[in-house]
Coordinates of C-alpha atoms and ligand atoms in Angstrom, one line a residue:
M1 CA 2.5 20.9 -2.6
A2 CA 3.3 17.6 -2.8
I3 CA 1.8 14.0 -3.8
R4 CA 1.3 11.8 -0.8
D5 CA 1.0 8.1 -0.7
I6 CA -2.4 6.5 -0.5
L7 CA -3.0 4.2 2.0
I8 CA -4.6 0.9 0.6
V9 CA -6.6 -1.9 2.5
P10 CA -6.0 -3.9 4.7
D11 CA -3.7 -1.1 6.3
L12 CA -4.9 -0.6 9.9
R13 CA -4.4 3.0 9.6
L14 CA -7.7 3.3 7.8
K15 CA -9.5 1.9 10.8
Q16 CA -8.4 4.9 13.1
V17 CA -11.0 7.4 14.2
S18 CA -9.8 10.9 13.2
T19 CA -9.7 13.8 15.8
P20 CA -11.1 17.1 15.3
V21 CA -9.2 20.0 13.8
E22 CA -8.4 23.0 16.5
Q23 CA -7.9 25.8 14.1
V24 CA -7.7 26.2 10.4
D25 CA -4.2 27.7 9.9
D26 CA -1.5 27.8 7.1
D27 CA -0.1 24.2 8.2
L28 CA -3.6 22.8 7.7
R29 CA -4.1 24.5 4.5
A30 CA -0.8 23.1 3.3
L31 CA -2.1 19.5 4.5
M32 CA -5.5 20.5 2.4
D33 CA -3.3 21.5 -0.8
D34 CA -1.1 18.1 -0.5
M35 CA -4.3 16.3 -0.1
L36 CA -5.9 17.9 -3.1
E37 CA -3.0 17.5 -5.4
T38 CA -2.8 13.7 -4.2
M39 CA -6.5 13.3 -5.3
Y40 CA -6.3 14.9 -8.4
D41 CA -3.1 13.0 -9.3
A42 CA -4.9 9.6 -8.4
P43 CA -7.5 10.6 -9.9
G44 CA -10.2 10.7 -7.4
I45 CA -13.3 13.2 -6.5
G46 CA -12.9 12.7 -2.8
L47 CA -10.1 12.3 -0.3
A48 CA -9.9 12.1 3.6
A49 CA -6.9 12.9 5.4
I50 CA -6.7 9.5 7.1
Q51 CA -6.3 8.2 3.8
I52 CA -2.8 9.7 3.6
G53 CA -2.2 8.7 6.9
V54 CA -3.1 11.9 9.0
A55 CA -5.6 11.3 11.6
K56 CA -7.4 14.7 11.1
R57 CA -11.1 15.5 10.4
V58 CA -10.2 17.1 6.9
I59 CA -11.8 16.2 3.6
V60 CA -11.2 17.5 0.0
M61 CA -13.5 17.1 -2.8
D62 CA -13.9 18.0 -6.4
L63 CA -17.1 16.9 -8.1
S64 CA -16.8 19.0 -11.4
R65 CA -16.9 17.1 -14.8
E66 CA -13.6 16.8 -17.0
D67 CA -14.8 19.6 -19.2
E68 CA -15.4 21.9 -16.6
P69 CA -13.2 24.2 -14.3
R70 CA -11.9 22.6 -11.3
E71 CA -13.9 23.2 -8.2
P72 CA -12.4 22.1 -5.2
R73 CA -14.0 21.9 -1.9
Y74 CA -12.6 21.6 1.6
F75 CA -14.1 20.3 4.6
V76 CA -12.7 20.6 8.1
N77 CA -14.4 18.9 11.2
P78 CA -17.6 18.1 9.2
E79 CA -20.9 17.1 10.9
I80 CA -24.1 15.9 9.3
L81 CA -27.0 17.9 11.3
S82 CA -29.8 15.9 9.6
S83 CA -30.4 13.0 7.0
A84 CA -33.3 12.4 4.8
D85 CA -35.2 9.4 5.3
E86 CA -35.3 8.2 1.7
L87 CA -32.2 5.9 0.7
Q88 CA -30.6 6.2 -2.7
P89 CA -28.3 3.4 -3.9
Y90 CA -24.9 4.6 -5.6
E91 CA -22.3 2.5 -6.9
E92 CA -19.0 3.7 -5.0
G93 CA -15.6 3.2 -5.4
C94 CA -12.5 4.3 -3.0
L95 CA -8.7 5.1 -3.6
S96 CA -8.0 3.0 -0.7
V97 CA -9.8 0.1 -2.3
P98 CA -8.7 0.5 -5.9
D99 CA -10.3 -1.0 -8.8
I100 CA -13.4 -2.2 -6.5
F101 CA -17.0 -0.9 -7.2
D102 CA -20.2 -1.7 -5.6
E103 CA -23.4 -0.2 -4.6
V104 CA -24.1 1.4 -1.3
E105 CA -27.6 2.9 0.1
R106 CA -27.2 6.0 2.0
P107 CA -29.6 8.9 2.7
A108 CA -30.6 10.8 -0.2
R109 CA -29.8 14.3 1.3
V110 CA -28.0 15.5 4.3
R111 CA -27.8 18.9 5.9
L112 CA -23.8 19.5 6.8
R113 CA -21.8 22.0 8.8
Y114 CA -18.4 22.4 8.4
L115 CA -15.1 24.9 8.1
N116 CA -13.9 25.6 4.7
Y117 CA -10.5 26.4 3.6
Q118 CA -10.5 29.8 5.3
G119 CA -11.9 28.4 8.5
E120 CA -15.5 30.2 8.0
L121 CA -18.5 28.1 9.4
I122 CA -20.6 26.8 6.5
E123 CA -24.1 25.2 6.8
E124 CA -25.6 23.6 3.6
D125 CA -27.6 20.9 2.1
A126 CA -26.0 18.1 0.1
E127 CA -27.8 15.9 -2.6
G128 CA -27.0 13.6 -5.4
M129 CA -23.7 13.0 -5.8
Y130 CA -22.6 15.5 -3.4
A131 CA -24.4 13.7 -0.8
V132 CA -23.0 10.5 -1.6
C133 CA -19.6 11.5 -1.6
I134 CA -19.6 13.6 1.5
Q135 CA -21.2 10.7 3.5
H136 CA -18.3 8.2 2.0
E137 CA -15.6 10.5 3.0
M138 CA -17.1 11.2 6.4
D139 CA -17.0 7.5 7.0
H140 CA -13.5 7.6 6.5
L141 CA -13.0 10.1 9.5
D142 CA -14.8 7.3 11.6
G143 CA -12.2 4.5 10.4
V144 CA -15.4 2.9 8.0
L145 CA -14.9 2.2 4.4
F146 CA -17.4 1.7 1.9
I147 CA -16.8 -1.9 1.8
D148 CA -17.8 -2.0 5.2
H149 CA -21.4 -1.4 4.1
L150 CA -21.2 -4.6 2.2
S151 CA -21.8 -8.3 3.2
R152 CA -18.8 -9.7 4.8
L153 CA -18.3 -12.1 1.9
K154 CA -18.0 -9.2 -0.6
R155 CA -15.8 -7.3 1.7
D156 CA -13.5 -10.2 2.3
R157 CA -13.5 -10.8 -1.3
A158 CA -12.5 -7.1 -2.2
V159 CA -10.0 -6.9 0.2
A160 CA -8.5 -10.2 -1.1
K161 CA -8.6 -9.0 -4.6
V162 CA -7.0 -5.7 -3.7
K163 CA -4.2 -7.7 -1.8
K164 CA -3.5 -9.8 -5.0
A165 CA -3.5 -6.9 -7.2
V166 CA -0.8 -5.2 -4.9
R167 CA 1.2 -8.2 -4.8
A168 CA 1.2 -8.7 -8.7
A169 CA 2.1 -4.8 -8.9
Ligands
NI1 NI1 -13.1 6.5 0.0

């Protein structure tokens, strides 16, 4: 396992649309292991493969609290089958947009289908934090960041702030 570099805005690779994975094999599991380690190191609760520059439809996530045992989740080729009409606002952040937080409204519940770490097909419902996180991460697979859901002014301000912080580092 290895910790990889996380791409930061305005890196254009973050705008790429990721391609579906053909099969869940040991090479893909090695990628997911690296993604998980990178996410824990950051630290963050979700990471899409494109955030380490790999344009594959793969996500890792762990929503356990600090005082709980780790609970890694892996999503390969995730799809949203249906979404609730009800919207829920949540203050989001992103490892690719460090230190910026803002409220985004998304469907409160979604029904999902994906392949897990073993390549098994899973169908399940997500709500609460899980629903927020999976929708945020799935946006990454289509080249969309949470700041793209904000006004143009807020988005430009966020990118400028990140660039300034990166220059100062
Ligand atoms: Ni993100």
